[in-house]
Amino acid sequence: MFSIGDFARHGRVSVRMLRHYDAIGLLRPAHVDPVSGYRFYEAGQLARLNRITALKDLGFTLRQVREVLDEEVSAEELRGMLRLRQAELEAAMAAAAARLAQVEVRLRTIESEGHMKTDDVVIKRIPAVRVAELSGVARSYEPEDISPVVGPLFQELCRRLDEAGVPPVGPAIAYYEDAPGGDGILAHVAMPVAVAPEDGHDFAVVDLPAIERAATIVHRGPMDDILPTEQTLARWIADGGHRSAGYARELYLEAGEDPARWVTELQEPLAG
């Protein structure tokens, strides 16, 4: 048998925690000396301690831990529960990291207000182009809502084009409009193609109309960091007395494996 100190050391927990587990009936000592009151534990109790610690570290309350252990779940069932909880925590961490990244982008945008160059903004005509496209609805126009929709749509579009034997003939395009009913943003991902708009494909083939006057600016880096570039363009439009006529198209001039090296042209239509 182990003394409470030795058992705590082998289990990598504190003596205080073992006393608390004893008090609430979660992990009783194997033996308590009737004279000294010293607690002693058996090596086999490390298995229960490991389960308690794992469940607690994954966010279960001690009450929930006791309910799980009292049901005498098998190691396989416990492993499944832990993996499910692990997946939930990983998803929460990813969401928190994404929110932190967007906070950083907002802070950079605020810090750069009035300091970003507008020299690279160019007004030009964007010619019409025939594209194969897929569409999906994003909850909002914020990058954290757009990226999870646009990214998978592009992957699926490329897969379908490959299966159909239809090669892209130009850089990828994304464009946006308000979803029907005003609930969210309808995102379109598109690849220029040289095929007739006919039935039988599992993607749409449409002709994007020309933009007679578009204010354009080049963004370098991941699309999640596009806000400062986008707002620079917006300020240039306003300061020049122009008026926006809708959402900007995104022309992905370079979009390799590393998002930090992406080059994207924003093409915002101008009224008049």
Short mmCIF file of C-alpha atoms in Angstrom, two decimals:
data_model
loop_
_atom_site.label_atom_id
_atom_site.label_comp_id
_atom_site.label_asym_id
_atom_site.label_seq_id
_atom_site.Cartn_x
_atom_site.Cartn_y
_atom_site.Cartn_z
CA MET A 1 0.00 0.00 0.00
CA PHE A 2 0.98 3.59 -0.53
CA SER A 3 0.79 6.41 1.98
CA ILE A 4 -1.36 9.30 0.83
CA GLY A 5 1.81 11.28 0.00
CA ASP A 6 3.29 8.48 -2.10
CA PHE A 7 -0.02 7.83 -3.85
CA ALA A 8 -0.37 11.54 -4.64
CA ARG A 9 3.15 11.59 -6.07
CA HIS A 10 2.56 8.55 -8.27
CA GLY A 11 -0.78 9.92 -9.44
CA ARG A 12 0.57 13.47 -10.03
CA VAL A 13 -2.09 15.07 -7.86
CA SER A 14 -1.95 16.93 -4.56
CA VAL A 15 -2.55 15.41 -1.13
CA ARG A 16 -5.18 18.07 -0.59
CA MET A 17 -7.05 16.90 -3.69
CA LEU A 18 -6.97 13.27 -2.51
CA ARG A 19 -8.43 14.33 0.81
CA HIS A 20 -11.18 16.19 -1.02
CA TYR A 21 -11.95 13.16 -3.19
CA ASP A 22 -12.22 11.09 -0.01
CA ALA A 23 -14.53 13.64 1.63
CA ILE A 24 -16.99 13.60 -1.29
CA GLY A 25 -16.79 9.84 -1.77
CA LEU A 26 -15.14 10.00 -5.16
CA LEU A 27 -11.99 8.08 -4.24
CA ARG A 28 -11.92 6.43 -0.82
CA PRO A 29 -8.63 5.17 0.61
CA ALA A 30 -8.22 1.40 0.66
CA HIS A 31 -7.40 1.59 4.35
CA VAL A 32 -7.50 4.19 7.12
CA ASP A 33 -5.45 3.55 10.24
CA PRO A 34 -7.95 3.60 13.15
CA VAL A 35 -5.39 5.09 15.51
CA SER A 36 -3.51 7.66 13.44
CA GLY A 37 -6.19 8.32 10.82
CA TYR A 38 -3.57 7.99 8.08
CA ARG A 39 -4.93 7.11 4.66
CA PHE A 40 -3.44 4.32 2.54
CA TYR A 41 -4.10 3.47 -1.10
CA GLU A 42 -3.57 0.44 -3.31
CA ALA A 43 -1.78 0.55 -6.66
CA GLY A 44 -4.97 -0.58 -8.39
CA GLN A 45 -6.67 2.67 -7.35
CA LEU A 46 -4.41 4.60 -9.73
CA ALA A 47 -6.72 3.48 -12.53
CA ARG A 48 -9.69 5.25 -10.93
CA LEU A 49 -7.56 8.29 -10.17
CA ASN A 50 -6.45 8.45 -13.80
CA ARG A 51 -10.08 8.43 -14.92
CA ILE A 52 -11.02 11.12 -12.42
CA THR A 53 -8.16 13.36 -13.54
CA ALA A 54 -8.82 12.86 -17.25
CA LEU A 55 -12.53 13.59 -16.93
CA LYS A 56 -11.93 16.63 -14.73
CA ASP A 57 -9.27 18.04 -17.08
CA LEU A 58 -11.74 17.73 -19.95
CA GLY A 59 -14.24 19.93 -18.18
CA PHE A 60 -16.49 17.47 -16.34
CA THR A 61 -17.64 18.53 -12.88
CA LEU A 62 -16.76 16.23 -9.99
CA ARG A 63 -20.42 15.31 -9.71
CA GLN A 64 -20.45 14.30 -13.37
CA VAL A 65 -17.20 12.39 -12.87
CA ARG A 66 -18.71 10.39 -10.03
CA GLU A 67 -21.83 9.61 -12.07
CA VAL A 68 -19.70 8.36 -14.94
CA LEU A 69 -17.47 6.22 -12.76
CA ASP A 70 -20.35 4.84 -10.68
CA GLU A 71 -21.89 3.51 -13.89
CA GLU A 72 -18.74 1.42 -14.26
CA VAL A 73 -18.26 2.35 -17.90
CA SER A 74 -15.77 0.23 -19.79
CA ALA A 75 -12.38 1.54 -20.85
CA GLU A 76 -13.62 1.62 -24.45
CA GLU A 77 -16.73 3.62 -23.52
CA LEU A 78 -14.65 6.00 -21.44
CA ARG A 79 -12.21 6.42 -24.30
CA GLY A 80 -15.08 7.33 -26.59
CA MET A 81 -16.39 9.89 -24.11
CA LEU A 82 -12.96 11.42 -23.73
CA ARG A 83 -12.44 11.62 -27.47
CA LEU A 84 -15.80 13.30 -27.91
CA ARG A 85 -15.03 15.82 -25.19
CA GLN A 86 -11.58 16.33 -26.64
CA ALA A 87 -13.10 17.12 -30.02
CA GLU A 88 -15.50 19.61 -28.42
CA LEU A 89 -12.65 21.37 -26.63
CA GLU A 90 -10.51 21.45 -29.76
CA ALA A 91 -13.40 23.01 -31.67
CA ALA A 92 -13.87 25.59 -28.91
CA MET A 93 -10.15 26.37 -28.95
CA ALA A 94 -10.17 26.76 -32.72
CA ALA A 95 -13.16 29.10 -32.51
CA ALA A 96 -11.47 31.13 -29.76
CA ALA A 97 -8.27 31.33 -31.81
CA ALA A 98 -10.25 32.54 -34.81
CA ARG A 99 -11.96 35.20 -32.68
CA LEU A 100 -8.60 36.34 -31.30
CA ALA A 101 -7.23 36.56 -34.83
CA GLN A 102 -10.15 38.74 -35.89
CA VAL A 103 -9.67 40.96 -32.82
CA GLU A 104 -6.05 41.39 -33.91
CA VAL A 105 -7.18 42.32 -37.42
CA ARG A 106 -9.64 44.87 -36.01
CA LEU A 107 -6.90 46.35 -33.82
CA ARG A 108 -4.55 46.67 -36.80
CA THR A 109 -7.35 48.28 -38.78
CA ILE A 110 -7.97 50.82 -36.01
CA GLU A 111 -4.25 51.53 -35.63
CA SER A 112 -3.83 52.05 -39.39
CA GLU A 113 -6.80 54.40 -39.81
CA GLY A 114 -5.68 57.39 -41.81
CA HIS A 115 -2.23 55.92 -42.44
CA MET A 116 -2.77 53.31 -45.15
CA LYS A 117 -1.75 54.26 -48.66
CA THR A 118 -4.43 54.63 -51.31
CA ASP A 119 -2.01 55.17 -54.20
CA ASP A 120 -2.57 51.62 -55.47
CA VAL A 121 -6.32 52.06 -55.97
CA VAL A 122 -7.12 51.96 -59.70
CA ILE A 123 -10.42 52.47 -61.52
CA LYS A 124 -10.80 50.10 -64.45
CA ARG A 125 -13.28 48.07 -66.46
CA ILE A 126 -13.65 44.42 -65.53
CA PRO A 127 -14.60 42.35 -68.59
CA ALA A 128 -17.39 39.78 -68.61
CA VAL A 129 -16.31 36.21 -67.94
CA ARG A 130 -17.94 32.78 -68.19
CA VAL A 131 -17.51 30.78 -64.99
CA ALA A 132 -18.42 27.49 -63.38
CA GLU A 133 -19.67 28.18 -59.90
CA LEU A 134 -21.08 26.85 -56.65
CA SER A 135 -22.91 28.91 -54.05
CA GLY A 136 -23.52 28.81 -50.33
CA VAL A 137 -24.97 31.01 -47.61
CA ALA A 138 -22.75 32.58 -44.94
CA ARG A 139 -24.19 33.93 -41.73
CA SER A 140 -22.62 37.35 -42.25
CA TYR A 141 -20.01 39.19 -44.33
CA GLU A 142 -17.45 38.99 -41.54
CA PRO A 143 -14.30 37.02 -42.44
CA GLU A 144 -14.90 34.41 -39.74
CA ASP A 145 -18.26 33.59 -41.36
CA ILE A 146 -17.18 33.89 -45.00
CA SER A 147 -14.00 31.77 -44.91
CA PRO A 148 -15.63 28.55 -43.60
CA VAL A 149 -18.11 28.74 -46.50
CA VAL A 150 -15.87 29.87 -49.33
CA GLY A 151 -12.93 27.56 -48.62
CA PRO A 152 -14.85 24.25 -48.76
CA LEU A 153 -16.89 25.47 -51.76
CA PHE A 154 -13.71 26.11 -53.74
CA GLN A 155 -12.39 22.65 -52.87
CA GLU A 156 -15.67 21.05 -53.95
CA LEU A 157 -15.83 23.09 -57.17
CA CYS A 158 -12.30 22.07 -58.12
CA ARG A 159 -13.16 18.44 -57.44
CA ARG A 160 -16.28 18.58 -59.62
CA LEU A 161 -14.49 20.36 -62.45
CA ASP A 162 -11.77 17.73 -62.38
CA GLU A 163 -14.32 14.91 -62.49
CA ALA A 164 -16.10 16.60 -65.41
CA GLY A 165 -12.85 17.12 -67.30
CA VAL A 166 -13.39 20.89 -67.39
CA PRO A 167 -10.12 22.80 -66.85
CA PRO A 168 -10.17 26.34 -65.40
CA VAL A 169 -8.92 28.97 -67.85
CA GLY A 170 -8.23 31.78 -65.39
CA PRO A 171 -7.81 32.67 -61.74
CA ALA A 172 -10.55 31.91 -59.22
CA ILE A 173 -13.24 34.46 -58.38
CA ALA A 174 -15.56 34.97 -55.44
CA TYR A 175 -18.49 37.34 -55.43
CA TYR A 176 -21.28 38.08 -53.00
CA GLU A 177 -24.84 39.31 -52.71
CA ASP A 178 -27.46 39.53 -50.01
CA ALA A 179 -29.15 36.18 -49.48
CA PRO A 180 -32.83 35.96 -50.42
CA GLY A 181 -34.89 37.36 -47.60
CA GLY A 182 -31.90 39.29 -46.30
CA ASP A 183 -30.83 36.48 -43.98
CA GLY A 184 -27.07 36.17 -44.47
CA ILE A 185 -24.77 36.50 -47.47
CA LEU A 186 -24.96 34.41 -50.63
CA ALA A 187 -21.36 33.56 -51.52
CA HIS A 188 -20.47 32.41 -55.03
CA VAL A 189 -17.15 30.73 -55.79
CA ALA A 190 -16.24 30.55 -59.45
CA MET A 191 -13.61 29.40 -61.91
CA PRO A 192 -13.43 30.78 -65.49
CA VAL A 193 -14.18 28.02 -68.00
CA ALA A 194 -14.54 27.62 -71.75
CA VAL A 195 -17.66 25.45 -71.92
CA ALA A 196 -21.25 26.04 -72.96
CA PRO A 197 -23.82 26.69 -70.22
CA GLU A 198 -25.65 23.38 -70.53
CA ASP A 199 -27.45 20.97 -68.25
CA GLY A 200 -25.79 17.83 -67.00
CA HIS A 201 -23.08 19.37 -64.85
CA ASP A 202 -23.21 19.32 -61.06
CA PHE A 203 -22.14 22.96 -61.06
CA ALA A 204 -23.65 26.06 -62.63
CA VAL A 205 -22.13 27.70 -65.71
CA VAL A 206 -22.98 31.40 -65.82
CA ASP A 207 -21.74 34.54 -67.51
CA LEU A 208 -20.60 37.15 -65.00
CA PRO A 209 -21.42 40.56 -66.46
CA ALA A 210 -18.74 43.15 -67.00
CA ILE A 211 -18.19 45.85 -64.38
CA GLU A 212 -17.94 49.07 -66.34
CA ARG A 213 -16.23 51.00 -63.53
CA ALA A 214 -14.60 49.20 -60.62
CA ALA A 215 -12.35 50.60 -57.92
CA THR A 216 -9.64 47.98 -57.47
CA ILE A 217 -6.90 47.37 -54.94
CA VAL A 218 -4.54 44.44 -54.38
CA HIS A 219 -4.49 42.63 -51.05
CA ARG A 220 -1.51 40.51 -50.06
CA GLY A 221 -1.90 37.84 -47.42
CA PRO A 222 -4.69 35.64 -46.05
CA MET A 223 -8.28 36.62 -46.64
CA ASP A 224 -8.95 36.61 -42.90
CA ASP A 225 -6.70 39.71 -42.77
CA ILE A 226 -8.43 41.58 -45.57
CA LEU A 227 -10.27 44.14 -43.44
CA PRO A 228 -7.62 46.93 -43.51
CA THR A 229 -7.30 46.65 -47.30
CA GLU A 230 -11.06 46.58 -47.72
CA GLN A 231 -11.55 49.68 -45.58
CA THR A 232 -8.74 51.50 -47.35
CA LEU A 233 -10.66 50.96 -50.58
CA ALA A 234 -13.89 52.11 -48.93
CA ARG A 235 -12.26 55.33 -47.71
CA TRP A 236 -10.78 55.99 -51.13
CA ILE A 237 -14.22 55.60 -52.72
CA ALA A 238 -15.83 57.95 -50.20
CA ASP A 239 -13.03 60.55 -50.27
CA GLY A 240 -13.11 60.62 -54.07
CA GLY A 241 -16.85 61.35 -54.15
CA HIS A 242 -17.65 57.95 -55.68
CA ARG A 243 -20.44 55.62 -54.65
CA SER A 244 -20.24 51.88 -54.24
CA ALA A 245 -22.69 49.80 -56.28
CA GLY A 246 -22.37 46.51 -54.41
CA TYR A 247 -20.06 43.96 -52.88
CA ALA A 248 -16.52 43.73 -54.21
CA ARG A 249 -15.52 40.77 -56.34
CA GLU A 250 -12.41 38.93 -55.25
CA LEU A 251 -9.99 37.84 -57.98
CA TYR A 252 -7.45 35.38 -56.58
CA LEU A 253 -4.32 36.21 -58.58
CA GLU A 254 -2.13 33.93 -56.47
CA ALA A 255 -3.61 31.38 -54.07
CA GLY A 256 -1.10 28.66 -53.24
CA GLU A 257 -0.65 26.47 -50.19
CA ASP A 258 0.60 29.33 -47.98
CA PRO A 259 -2.14 31.94 -47.36
CA ALA A 260 0.51 34.45 -46.32
CA ARG A 261 1.61 34.56 -49.96
CA TRP A 262 -1.85 34.98 -51.47
CA VAL A 263 -2.46 37.92 -53.79
CA THR A 264 -6.09 39.01 -54.25
CA GLU A 265 -7.54 41.88 -56.24
CA LEU A 266 -10.68 43.48 -54.81
CA GLN A 267 -12.96 44.85 -57.53
CA GLU A 268 -15.69 47.05 -56.13
CA PRO A 269 -18.30 48.28 -58.63
CA LEU A 270 -18.94 52.03 -58.75
CA ALA A 271 -22.25 53.66 -59.48
CA GLY A 272 -22.61 56.05 -62.39
#
